[in-house]
PDB file of C-alpha atoms and ligand atoms in Angstrom:
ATOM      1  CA  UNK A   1      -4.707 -12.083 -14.871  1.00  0.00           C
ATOM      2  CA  UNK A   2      -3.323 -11.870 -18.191  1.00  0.00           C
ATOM      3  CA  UNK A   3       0.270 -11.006 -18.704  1.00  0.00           C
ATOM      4  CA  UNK A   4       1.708  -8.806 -21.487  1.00  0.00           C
ATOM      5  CA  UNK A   5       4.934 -10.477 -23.127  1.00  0.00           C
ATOM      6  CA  UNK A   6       8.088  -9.116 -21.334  1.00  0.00           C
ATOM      7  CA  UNK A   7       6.011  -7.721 -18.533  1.00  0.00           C
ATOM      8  CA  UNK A   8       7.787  -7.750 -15.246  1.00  0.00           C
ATOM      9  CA  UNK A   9       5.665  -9.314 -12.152  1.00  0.00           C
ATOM     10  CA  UNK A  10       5.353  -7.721  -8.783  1.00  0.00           C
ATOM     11  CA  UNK A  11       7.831 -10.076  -7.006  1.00  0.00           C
ATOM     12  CA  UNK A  12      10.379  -8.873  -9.950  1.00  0.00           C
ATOM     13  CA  UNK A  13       9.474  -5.476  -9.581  1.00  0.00           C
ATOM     14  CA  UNK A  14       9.897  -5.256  -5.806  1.00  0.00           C
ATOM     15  CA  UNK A  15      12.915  -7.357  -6.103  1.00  0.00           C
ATOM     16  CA  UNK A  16      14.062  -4.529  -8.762  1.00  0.00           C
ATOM     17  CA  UNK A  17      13.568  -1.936  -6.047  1.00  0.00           C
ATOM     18  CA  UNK A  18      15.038  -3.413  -2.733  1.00  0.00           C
ATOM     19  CA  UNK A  19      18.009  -3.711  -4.809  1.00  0.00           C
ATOM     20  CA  UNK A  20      18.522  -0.499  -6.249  1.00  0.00           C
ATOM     21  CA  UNK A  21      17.362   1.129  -3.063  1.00  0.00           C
ATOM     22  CA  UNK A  22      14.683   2.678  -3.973  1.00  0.00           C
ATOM     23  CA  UNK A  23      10.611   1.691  -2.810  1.00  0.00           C
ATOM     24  CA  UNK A  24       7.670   1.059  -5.276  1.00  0.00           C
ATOM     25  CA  UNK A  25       4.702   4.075  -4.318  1.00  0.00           C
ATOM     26  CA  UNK A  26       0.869   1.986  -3.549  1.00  0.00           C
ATOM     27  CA  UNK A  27      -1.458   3.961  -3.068  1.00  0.00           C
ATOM     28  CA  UNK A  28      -4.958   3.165  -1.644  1.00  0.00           C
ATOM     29  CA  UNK A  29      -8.742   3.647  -4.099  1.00  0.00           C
ATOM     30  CA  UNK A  30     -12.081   3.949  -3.710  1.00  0.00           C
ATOM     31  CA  UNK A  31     -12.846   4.846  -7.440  1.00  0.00           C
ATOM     32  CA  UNK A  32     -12.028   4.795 -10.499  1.00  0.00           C
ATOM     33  CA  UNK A  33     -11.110   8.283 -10.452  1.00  0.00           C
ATOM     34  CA  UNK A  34      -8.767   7.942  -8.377  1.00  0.00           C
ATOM     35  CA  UNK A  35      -7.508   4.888 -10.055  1.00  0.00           C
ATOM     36  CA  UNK A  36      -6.904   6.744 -12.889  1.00  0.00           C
ATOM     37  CA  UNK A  37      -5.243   9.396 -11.717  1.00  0.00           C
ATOM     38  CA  UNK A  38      -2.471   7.234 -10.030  1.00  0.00           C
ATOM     39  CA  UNK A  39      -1.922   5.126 -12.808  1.00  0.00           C
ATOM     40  CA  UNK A  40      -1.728   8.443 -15.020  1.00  0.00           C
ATOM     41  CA  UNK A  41       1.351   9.457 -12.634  1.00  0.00           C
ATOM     42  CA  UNK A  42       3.062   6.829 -12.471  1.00  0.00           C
ATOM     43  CA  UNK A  43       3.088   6.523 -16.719  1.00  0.00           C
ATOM     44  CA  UNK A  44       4.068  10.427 -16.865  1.00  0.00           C
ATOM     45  CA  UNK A  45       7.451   9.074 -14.704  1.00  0.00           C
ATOM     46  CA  UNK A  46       7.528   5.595 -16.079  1.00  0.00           C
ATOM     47  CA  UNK A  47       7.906   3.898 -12.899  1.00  0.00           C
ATOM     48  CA  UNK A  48       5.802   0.937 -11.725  1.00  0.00           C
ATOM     49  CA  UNK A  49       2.919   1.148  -9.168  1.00  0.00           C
ATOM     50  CA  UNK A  50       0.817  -0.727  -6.678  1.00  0.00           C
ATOM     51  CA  UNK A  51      -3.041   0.323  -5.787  1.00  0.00           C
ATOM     52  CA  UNK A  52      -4.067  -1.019  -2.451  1.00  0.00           C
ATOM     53  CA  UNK A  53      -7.843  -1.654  -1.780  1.00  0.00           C
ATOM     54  CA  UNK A  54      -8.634  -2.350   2.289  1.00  0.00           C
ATOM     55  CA  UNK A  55     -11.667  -4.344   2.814  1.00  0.00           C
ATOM     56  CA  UNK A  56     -14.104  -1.631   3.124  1.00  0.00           C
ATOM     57  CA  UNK A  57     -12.587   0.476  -0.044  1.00  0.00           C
ATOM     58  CA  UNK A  58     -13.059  -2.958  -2.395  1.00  0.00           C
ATOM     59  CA  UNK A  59     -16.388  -3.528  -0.727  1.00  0.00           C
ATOM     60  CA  UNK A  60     -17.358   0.195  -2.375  1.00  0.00           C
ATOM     61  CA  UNK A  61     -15.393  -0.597  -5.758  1.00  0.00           C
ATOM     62  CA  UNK A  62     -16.152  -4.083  -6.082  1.00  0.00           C
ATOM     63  CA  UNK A  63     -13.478  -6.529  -6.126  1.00  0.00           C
ATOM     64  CA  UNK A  64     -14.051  -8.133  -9.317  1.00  0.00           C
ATOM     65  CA  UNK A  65     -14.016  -4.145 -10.440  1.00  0.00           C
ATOM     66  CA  UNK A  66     -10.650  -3.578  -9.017  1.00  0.00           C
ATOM     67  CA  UNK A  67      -9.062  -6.547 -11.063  1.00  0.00           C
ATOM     68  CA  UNK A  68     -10.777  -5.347 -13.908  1.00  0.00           C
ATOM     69  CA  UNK A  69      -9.317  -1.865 -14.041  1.00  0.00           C
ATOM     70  CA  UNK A  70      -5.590  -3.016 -13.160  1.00  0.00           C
ATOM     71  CA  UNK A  71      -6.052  -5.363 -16.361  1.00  0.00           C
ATOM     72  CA  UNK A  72      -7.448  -3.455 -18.391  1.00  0.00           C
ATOM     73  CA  UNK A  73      -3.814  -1.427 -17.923  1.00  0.00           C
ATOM     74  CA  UNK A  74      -1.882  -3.919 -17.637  1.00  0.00           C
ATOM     75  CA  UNK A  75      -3.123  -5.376 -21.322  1.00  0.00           C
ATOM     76  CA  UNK A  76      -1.348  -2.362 -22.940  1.00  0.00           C
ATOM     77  CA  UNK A  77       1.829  -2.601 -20.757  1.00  0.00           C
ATOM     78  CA  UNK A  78       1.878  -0.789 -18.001  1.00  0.00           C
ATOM     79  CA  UNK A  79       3.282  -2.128 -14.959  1.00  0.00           C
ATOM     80  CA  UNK A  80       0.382  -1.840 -12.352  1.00  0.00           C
ATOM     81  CA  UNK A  81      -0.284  -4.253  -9.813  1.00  0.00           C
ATOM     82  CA  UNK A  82      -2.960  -4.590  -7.130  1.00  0.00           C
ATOM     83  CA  UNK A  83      -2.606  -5.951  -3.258  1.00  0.00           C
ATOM     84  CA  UNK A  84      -5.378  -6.613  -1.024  1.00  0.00           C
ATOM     85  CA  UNK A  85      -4.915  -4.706   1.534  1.00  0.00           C
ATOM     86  CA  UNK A  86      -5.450  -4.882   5.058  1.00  0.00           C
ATOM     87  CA  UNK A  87      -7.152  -8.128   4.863  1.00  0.00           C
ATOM     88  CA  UNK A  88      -8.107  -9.763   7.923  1.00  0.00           C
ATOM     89  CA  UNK A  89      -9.975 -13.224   7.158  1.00  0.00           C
ATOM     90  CA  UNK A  90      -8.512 -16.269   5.374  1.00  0.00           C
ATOM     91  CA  UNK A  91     -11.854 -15.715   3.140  1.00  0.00           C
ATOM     92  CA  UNK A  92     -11.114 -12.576   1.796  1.00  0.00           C
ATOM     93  CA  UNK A  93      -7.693 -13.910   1.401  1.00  0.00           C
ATOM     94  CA  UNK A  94      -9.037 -16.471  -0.648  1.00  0.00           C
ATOM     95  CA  UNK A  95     -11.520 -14.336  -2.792  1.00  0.00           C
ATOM     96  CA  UNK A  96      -8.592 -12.285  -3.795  1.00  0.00           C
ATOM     97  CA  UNK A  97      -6.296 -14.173  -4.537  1.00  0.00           C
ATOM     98  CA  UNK A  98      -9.446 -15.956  -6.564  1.00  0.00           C
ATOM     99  CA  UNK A  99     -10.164 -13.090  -8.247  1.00  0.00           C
ATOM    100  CA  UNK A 100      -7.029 -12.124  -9.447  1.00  0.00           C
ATOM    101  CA  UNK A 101      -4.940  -9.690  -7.372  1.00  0.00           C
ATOM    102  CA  UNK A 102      -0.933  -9.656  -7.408  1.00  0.00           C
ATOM    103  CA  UNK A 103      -0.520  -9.375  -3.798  1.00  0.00           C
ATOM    104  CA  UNK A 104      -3.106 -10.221  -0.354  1.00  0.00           C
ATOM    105  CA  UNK A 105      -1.933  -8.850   2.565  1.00  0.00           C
ATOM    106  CA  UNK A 106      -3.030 -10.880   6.051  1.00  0.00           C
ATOM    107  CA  UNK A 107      -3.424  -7.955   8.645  1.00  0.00           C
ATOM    108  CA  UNK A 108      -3.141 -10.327  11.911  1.00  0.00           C
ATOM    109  CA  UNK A 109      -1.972  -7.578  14.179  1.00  0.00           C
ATOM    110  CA  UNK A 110      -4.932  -7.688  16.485  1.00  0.00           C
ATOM    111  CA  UNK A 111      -3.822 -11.208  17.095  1.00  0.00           C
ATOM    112  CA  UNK A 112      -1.025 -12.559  19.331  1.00  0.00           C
ATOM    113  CA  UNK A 113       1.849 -13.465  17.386  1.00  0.00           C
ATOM    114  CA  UNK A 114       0.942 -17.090  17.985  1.00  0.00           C
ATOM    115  CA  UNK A 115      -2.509 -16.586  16.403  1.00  0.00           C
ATOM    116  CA  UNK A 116      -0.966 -14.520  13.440  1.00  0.00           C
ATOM    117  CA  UNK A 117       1.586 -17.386  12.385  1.00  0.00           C
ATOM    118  CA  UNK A 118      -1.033 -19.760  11.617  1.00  0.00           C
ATOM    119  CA  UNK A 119      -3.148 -17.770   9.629  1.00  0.00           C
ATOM    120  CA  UNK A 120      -0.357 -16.109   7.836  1.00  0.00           C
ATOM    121  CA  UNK A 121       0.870 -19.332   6.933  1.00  0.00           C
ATOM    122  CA  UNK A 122      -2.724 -20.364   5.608  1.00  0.00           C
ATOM    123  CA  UNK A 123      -2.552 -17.500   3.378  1.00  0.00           C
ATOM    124  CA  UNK A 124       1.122 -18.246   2.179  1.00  0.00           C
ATOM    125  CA  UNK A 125      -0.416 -21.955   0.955  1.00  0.00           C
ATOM    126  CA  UNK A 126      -3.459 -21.032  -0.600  1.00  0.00           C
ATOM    127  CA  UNK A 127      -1.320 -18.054  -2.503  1.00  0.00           C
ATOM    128  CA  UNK A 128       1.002 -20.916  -3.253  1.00  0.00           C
ATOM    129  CA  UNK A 129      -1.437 -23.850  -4.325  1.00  0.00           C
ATOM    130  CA  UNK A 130      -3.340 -21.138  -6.985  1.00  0.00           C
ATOM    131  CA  UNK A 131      -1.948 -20.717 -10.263  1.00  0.00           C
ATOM    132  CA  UNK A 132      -0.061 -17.038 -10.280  1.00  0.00           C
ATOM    133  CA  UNK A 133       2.415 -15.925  -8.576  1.00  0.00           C
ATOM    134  CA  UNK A 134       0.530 -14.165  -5.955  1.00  0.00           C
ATOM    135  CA  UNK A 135       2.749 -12.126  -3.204  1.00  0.00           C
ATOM    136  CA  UNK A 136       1.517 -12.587   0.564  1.00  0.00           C
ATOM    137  CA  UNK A 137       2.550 -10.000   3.069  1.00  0.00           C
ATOM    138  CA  UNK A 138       2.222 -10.627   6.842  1.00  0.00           C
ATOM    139  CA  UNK A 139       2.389  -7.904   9.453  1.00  0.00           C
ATOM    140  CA  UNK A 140       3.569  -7.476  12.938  1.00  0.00           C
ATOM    141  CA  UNK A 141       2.673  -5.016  15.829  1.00  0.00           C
ATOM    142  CA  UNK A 142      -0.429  -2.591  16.061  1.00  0.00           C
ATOM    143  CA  UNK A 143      -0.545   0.732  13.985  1.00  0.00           C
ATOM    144  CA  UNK A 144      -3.788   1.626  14.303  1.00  0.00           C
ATOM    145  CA  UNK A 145      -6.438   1.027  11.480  1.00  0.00           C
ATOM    146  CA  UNK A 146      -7.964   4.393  10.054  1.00  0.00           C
ATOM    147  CA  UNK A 147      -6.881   6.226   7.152  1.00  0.00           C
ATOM    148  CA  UNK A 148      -8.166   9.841   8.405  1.00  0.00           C
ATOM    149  CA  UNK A 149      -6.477  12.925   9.840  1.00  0.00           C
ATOM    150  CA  UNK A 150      -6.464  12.631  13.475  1.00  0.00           C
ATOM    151  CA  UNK A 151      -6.327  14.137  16.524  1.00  0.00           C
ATOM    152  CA  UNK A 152      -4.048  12.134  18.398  1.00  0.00           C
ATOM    153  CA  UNK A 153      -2.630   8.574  17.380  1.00  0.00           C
ATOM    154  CA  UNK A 154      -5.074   5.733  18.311  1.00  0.00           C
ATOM    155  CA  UNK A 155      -4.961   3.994  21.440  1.00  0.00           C
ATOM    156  CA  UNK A 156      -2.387   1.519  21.288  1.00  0.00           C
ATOM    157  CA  UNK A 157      -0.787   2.468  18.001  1.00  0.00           C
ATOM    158  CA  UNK A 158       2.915   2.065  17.391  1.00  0.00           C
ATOM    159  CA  UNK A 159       3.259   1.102  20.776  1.00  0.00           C
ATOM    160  CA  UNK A 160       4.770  -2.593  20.221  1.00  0.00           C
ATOM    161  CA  UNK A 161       7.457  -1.888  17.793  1.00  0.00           C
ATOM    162  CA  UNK A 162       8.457  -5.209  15.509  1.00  0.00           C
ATOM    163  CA  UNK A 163      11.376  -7.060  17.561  1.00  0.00           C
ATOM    164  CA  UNK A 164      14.055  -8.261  14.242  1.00  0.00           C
ATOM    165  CA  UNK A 165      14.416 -12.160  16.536  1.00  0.00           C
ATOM    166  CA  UNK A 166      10.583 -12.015  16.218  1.00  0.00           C
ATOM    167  CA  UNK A 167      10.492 -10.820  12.970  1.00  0.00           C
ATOM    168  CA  UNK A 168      12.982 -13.483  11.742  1.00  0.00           C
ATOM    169  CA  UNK A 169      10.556 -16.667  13.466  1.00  0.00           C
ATOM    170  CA  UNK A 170       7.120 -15.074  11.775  1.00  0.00           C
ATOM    171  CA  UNK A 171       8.686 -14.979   8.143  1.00  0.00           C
ATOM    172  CA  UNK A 172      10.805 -18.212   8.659  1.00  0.00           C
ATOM    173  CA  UNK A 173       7.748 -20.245   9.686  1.00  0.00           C
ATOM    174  CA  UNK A 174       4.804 -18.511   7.539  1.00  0.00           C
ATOM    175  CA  UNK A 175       7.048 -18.171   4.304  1.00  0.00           C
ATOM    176  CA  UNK A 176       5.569 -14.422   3.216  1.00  0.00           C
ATOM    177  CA  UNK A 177       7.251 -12.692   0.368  1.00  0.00           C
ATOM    178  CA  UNK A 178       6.815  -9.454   2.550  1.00  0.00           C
ATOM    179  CA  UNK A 179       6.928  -7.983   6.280  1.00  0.00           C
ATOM    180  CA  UNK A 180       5.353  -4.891   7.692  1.00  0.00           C
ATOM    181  CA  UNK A 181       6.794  -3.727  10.385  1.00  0.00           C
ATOM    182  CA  UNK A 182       5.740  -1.427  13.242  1.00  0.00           C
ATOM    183  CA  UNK A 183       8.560   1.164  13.496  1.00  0.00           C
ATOM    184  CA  UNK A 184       7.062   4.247  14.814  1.00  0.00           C
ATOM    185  CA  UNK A 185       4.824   4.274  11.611  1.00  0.00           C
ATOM    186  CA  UNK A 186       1.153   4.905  12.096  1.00  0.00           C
ATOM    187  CA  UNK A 187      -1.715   4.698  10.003  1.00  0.00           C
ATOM    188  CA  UNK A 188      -3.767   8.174   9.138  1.00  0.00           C
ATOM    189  CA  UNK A 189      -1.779  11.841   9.859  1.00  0.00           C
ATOM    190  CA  UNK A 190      -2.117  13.775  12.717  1.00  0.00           C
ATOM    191  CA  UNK A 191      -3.743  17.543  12.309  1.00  0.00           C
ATOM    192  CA  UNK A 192      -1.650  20.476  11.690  1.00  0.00           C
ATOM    193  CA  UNK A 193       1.981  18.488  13.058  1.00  0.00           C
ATOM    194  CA  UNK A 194       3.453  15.836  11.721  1.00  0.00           C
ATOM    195  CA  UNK A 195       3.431  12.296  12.681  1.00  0.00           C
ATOM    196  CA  UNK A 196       6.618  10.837  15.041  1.00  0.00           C
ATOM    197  CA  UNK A 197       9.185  10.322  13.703  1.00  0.00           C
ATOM    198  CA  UNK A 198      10.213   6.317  12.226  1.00  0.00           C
ATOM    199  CA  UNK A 199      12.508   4.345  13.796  1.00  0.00           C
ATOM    200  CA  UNK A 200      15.233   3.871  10.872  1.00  0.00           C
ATOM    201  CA  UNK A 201      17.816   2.089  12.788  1.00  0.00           C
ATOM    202  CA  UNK A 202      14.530  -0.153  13.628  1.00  0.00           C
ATOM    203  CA  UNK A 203      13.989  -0.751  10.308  1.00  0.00           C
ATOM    204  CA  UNK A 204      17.870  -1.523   9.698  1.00  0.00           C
ATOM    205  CA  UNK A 205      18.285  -3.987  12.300  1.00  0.00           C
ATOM    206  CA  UNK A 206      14.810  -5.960  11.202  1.00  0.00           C
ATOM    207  CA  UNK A 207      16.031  -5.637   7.650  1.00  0.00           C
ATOM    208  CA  UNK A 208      19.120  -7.365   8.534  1.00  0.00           C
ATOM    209  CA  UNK A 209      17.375  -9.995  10.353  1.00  0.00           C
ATOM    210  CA  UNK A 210      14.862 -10.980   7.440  1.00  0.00           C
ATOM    211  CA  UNK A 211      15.739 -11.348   4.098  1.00  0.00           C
ATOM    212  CA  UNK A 212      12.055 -10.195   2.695  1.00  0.00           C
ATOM    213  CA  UNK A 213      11.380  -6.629   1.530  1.00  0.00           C
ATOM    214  CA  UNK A 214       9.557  -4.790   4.035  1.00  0.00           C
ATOM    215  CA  UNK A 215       6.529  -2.692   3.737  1.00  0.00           C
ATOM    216  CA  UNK A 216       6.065   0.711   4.984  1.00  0.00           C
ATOM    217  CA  UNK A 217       2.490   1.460   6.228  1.00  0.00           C
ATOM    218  CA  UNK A 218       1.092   4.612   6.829  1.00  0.00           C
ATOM    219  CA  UNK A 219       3.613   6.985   5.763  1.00  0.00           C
ATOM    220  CA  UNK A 220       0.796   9.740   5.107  1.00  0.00           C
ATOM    221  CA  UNK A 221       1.915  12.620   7.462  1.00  0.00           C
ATOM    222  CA  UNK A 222       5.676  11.542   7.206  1.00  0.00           C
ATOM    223  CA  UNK A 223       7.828  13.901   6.694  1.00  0.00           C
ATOM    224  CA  UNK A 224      10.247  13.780   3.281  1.00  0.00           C
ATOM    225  CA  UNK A 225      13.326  13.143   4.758  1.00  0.00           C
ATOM    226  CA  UNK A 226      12.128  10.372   7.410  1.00  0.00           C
ATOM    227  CA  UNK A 227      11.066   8.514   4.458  1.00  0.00           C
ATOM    228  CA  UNK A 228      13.737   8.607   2.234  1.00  0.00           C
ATOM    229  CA  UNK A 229      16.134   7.337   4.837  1.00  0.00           C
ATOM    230  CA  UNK A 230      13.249   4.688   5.334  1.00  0.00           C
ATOM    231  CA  UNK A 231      14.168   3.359   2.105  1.00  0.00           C
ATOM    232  CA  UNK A 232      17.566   3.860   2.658  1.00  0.00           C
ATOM    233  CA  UNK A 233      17.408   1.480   5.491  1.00  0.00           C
ATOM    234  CA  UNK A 234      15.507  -1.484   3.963  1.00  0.00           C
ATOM    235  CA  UNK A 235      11.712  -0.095   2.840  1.00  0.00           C
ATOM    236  CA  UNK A 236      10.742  -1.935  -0.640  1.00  0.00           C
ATOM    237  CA  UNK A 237       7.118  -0.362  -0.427  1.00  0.00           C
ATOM    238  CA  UNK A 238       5.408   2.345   0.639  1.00  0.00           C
ATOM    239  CA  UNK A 239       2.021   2.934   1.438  1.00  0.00           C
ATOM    240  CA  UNK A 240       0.214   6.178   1.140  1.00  0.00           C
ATOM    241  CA  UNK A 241      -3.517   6.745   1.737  1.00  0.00           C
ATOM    242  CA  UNK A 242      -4.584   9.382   3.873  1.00  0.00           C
ATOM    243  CA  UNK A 243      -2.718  11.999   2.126  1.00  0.00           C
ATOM    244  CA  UNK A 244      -4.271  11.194  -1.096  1.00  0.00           C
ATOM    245  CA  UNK A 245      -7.741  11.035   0.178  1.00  0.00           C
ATOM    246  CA  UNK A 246      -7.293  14.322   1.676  1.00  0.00           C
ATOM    247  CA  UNK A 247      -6.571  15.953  -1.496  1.00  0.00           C
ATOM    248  CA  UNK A 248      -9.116  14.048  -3.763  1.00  0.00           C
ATOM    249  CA  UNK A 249     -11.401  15.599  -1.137  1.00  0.00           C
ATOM    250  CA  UNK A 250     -10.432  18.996  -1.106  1.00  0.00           C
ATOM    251  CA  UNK A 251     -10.434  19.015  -4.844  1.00  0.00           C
ATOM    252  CA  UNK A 252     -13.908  17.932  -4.889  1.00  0.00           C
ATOM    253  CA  UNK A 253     -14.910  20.658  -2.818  1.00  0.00           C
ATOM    254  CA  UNK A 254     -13.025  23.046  -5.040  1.00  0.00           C
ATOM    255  CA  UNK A 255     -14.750  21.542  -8.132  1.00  0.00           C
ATOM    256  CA  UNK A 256     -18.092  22.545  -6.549  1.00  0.00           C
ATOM    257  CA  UNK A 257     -17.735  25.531  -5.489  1.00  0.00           C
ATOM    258  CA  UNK A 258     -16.871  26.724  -8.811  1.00  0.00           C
ATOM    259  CA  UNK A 259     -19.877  25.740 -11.042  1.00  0.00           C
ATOM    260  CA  UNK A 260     -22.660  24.061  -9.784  1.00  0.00           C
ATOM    261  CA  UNK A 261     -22.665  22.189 -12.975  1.00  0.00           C
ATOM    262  CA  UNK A 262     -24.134  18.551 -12.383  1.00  0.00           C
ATOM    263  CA  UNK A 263     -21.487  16.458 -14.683  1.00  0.00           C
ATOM    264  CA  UNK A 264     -19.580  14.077 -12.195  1.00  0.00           C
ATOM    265  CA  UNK A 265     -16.425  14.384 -14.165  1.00  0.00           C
ATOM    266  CA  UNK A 266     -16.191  18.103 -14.064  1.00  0.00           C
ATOM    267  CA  UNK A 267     -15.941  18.030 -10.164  1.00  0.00           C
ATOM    268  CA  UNK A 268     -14.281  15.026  -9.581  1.00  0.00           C
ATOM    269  CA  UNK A 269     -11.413  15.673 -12.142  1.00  0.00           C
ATOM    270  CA  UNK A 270     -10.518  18.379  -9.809  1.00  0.00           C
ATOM    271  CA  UNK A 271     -10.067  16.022  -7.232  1.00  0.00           C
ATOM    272  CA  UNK A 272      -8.052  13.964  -9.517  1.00  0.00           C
ATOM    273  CA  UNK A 273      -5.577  17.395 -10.197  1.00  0.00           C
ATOM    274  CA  UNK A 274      -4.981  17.628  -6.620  1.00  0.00           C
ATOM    275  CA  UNK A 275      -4.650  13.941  -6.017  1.00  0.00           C
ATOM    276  CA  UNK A 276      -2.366  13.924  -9.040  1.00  0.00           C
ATOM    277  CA  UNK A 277       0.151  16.740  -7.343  1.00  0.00           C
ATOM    278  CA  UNK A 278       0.600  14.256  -3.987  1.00  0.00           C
ATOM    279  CA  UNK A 279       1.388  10.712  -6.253  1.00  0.00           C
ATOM    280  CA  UNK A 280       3.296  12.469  -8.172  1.00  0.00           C
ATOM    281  CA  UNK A 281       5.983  14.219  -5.100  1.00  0.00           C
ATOM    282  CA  UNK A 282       5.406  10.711  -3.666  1.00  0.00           C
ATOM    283  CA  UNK A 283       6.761   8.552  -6.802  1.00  0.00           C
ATOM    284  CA  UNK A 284       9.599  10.882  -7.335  1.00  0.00           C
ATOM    285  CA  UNK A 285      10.466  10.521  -3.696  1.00  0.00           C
ATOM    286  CA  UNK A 286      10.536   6.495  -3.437  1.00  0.00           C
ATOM    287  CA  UNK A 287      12.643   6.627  -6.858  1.00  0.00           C
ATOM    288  CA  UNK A 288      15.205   8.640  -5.448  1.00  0.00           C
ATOM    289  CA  UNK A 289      18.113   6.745  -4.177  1.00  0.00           C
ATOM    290  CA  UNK A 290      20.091   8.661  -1.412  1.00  0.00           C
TER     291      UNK A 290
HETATM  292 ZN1   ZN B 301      -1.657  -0.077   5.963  1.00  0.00          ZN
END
């Protein structure tokens, strides 16, 4: 990836953010349009941003793509960086780190911690032995796996909050740059009530037993104040899919209903408007410290 003179990189960035308190916004992409419209927010508030593609959203976009349209930014100086997200084979680990993303993140929570160590670790030395400086984030306890409004939190999600001793032994013997904890967090929102409530003196006493930033999944559905005080109490990132997907969604339906014109950009930019409205209360959220 090519680097424009002065140009902070992500470790710098989240370093930048953990601490002034505050939490860098990523937001999840299946298109460019949606591409687009975050990296459009996040220049209308100058503040840096991360887009997250899981392993079926940079099957659709292609992950050469997804490289592709974070350069193409980054070339004239914006600060936009891309993590694989939700990766769960030392192969796609590889390939994107290969191809060019800032950060990989090794989803092992379906393993037993002893099973997640290893490959966590394999991930830290390939990220190491390449070239860049490529972030690896590791994650501990079950959240559940599906960006989607739901009608009751998955099976098994959020049960198994991250214990801080356990937290400490992952990141002291893989060596991530980054820990996701399970802290009452799940992935998707629940339908018509929020989500339960995080854990924030969970995420203080983890905080003060690592010394990585720590990564806040699923915080579609969240409410305002839960998150704030998130990042308050040791959250570098946050993650926000669902919320955005709903509105890119709703949007498109909007856009055709209105004309039954057959120009793709006519009904997806009104996706993009609604989209827009969600990054942007998100972004000036995660920059607010206190
Ligand atoms: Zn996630």
């Amino acid at each position: 990836m090519r680097y424009t003179f002065g140009m902070r990189t992500l470790r710098e960035v989240i370093a930048d953010a953990k601490e002034r308190k505050v939490a860098v916004g990523h937001f999840n992409i299946s298109d460019s349009t949606q591409f687009d419209a975050i990296a459009e927010v996040a220049r209308e508030l100058q503040v840096p941003v991360m887009i997250g593609v899981s392993e079926g959203e940079r099957k659709f976009i292609g992950v050469q793509q997804a490289v592709a349209l974070v350069q193409a930014l980054r070339a004239v100086g914006q600060e936009i960086y891309l993590n694989a997200d939700h990766t769960k084979t030392i192969d796609g680990i590889k390939e994107a780190i290969d191809a060019g993303f800032d950060e990989v993140l090794f989803d092992g929570t379906e393993l037993k911690v002893d099973e997640n160590i290893p490959k966590a670790k394999e991930a830290v030395a390939y990220a190491r032995a390449s070239s860049r400086d490529v972030i690896v984030e590791g994650e501990l306890g079950y959240i559940g796996k599906s960006s989607a409004v739901l009608t009751e939190i998955p099976e098994g999600a959020g049960l198994d909050k991250t214990d801080p001793e356990v937290a400490a032994r992952f990141v002291q013997e893989t060596g991530i740059d980054m820990l996701a904890p399970s802290v009452g967090n799940i992935h998707g929102m629940l339908k018509d009530v929020p989500d339960p409530r995080i854990d924030i003196e969970r995420i203080l006493a983890i905080s003060t037993a690592v010394s990585v930033p720590l990564v806040l999944h699923g915080a579609s559905g969240n409410s305002d104040e839960d998150v704030a005080a998130a990042i308050q109490a040791g959250i570098s990132v946050v993650h926000i899919n669902t919320e955005i997907r709903v509105a890119y969604r709703h949007g498109i339906e909007e856009g055709l209903k209105k004309n039954d014109d057959v120009a793709p950009y006519k009904y997806l930019s009104v996706g993009a408007e609604e989209m827009k409205e969600v990054v942007r209360k998100k972004l000036q959220l995660f920059a607010k410290n206190g």
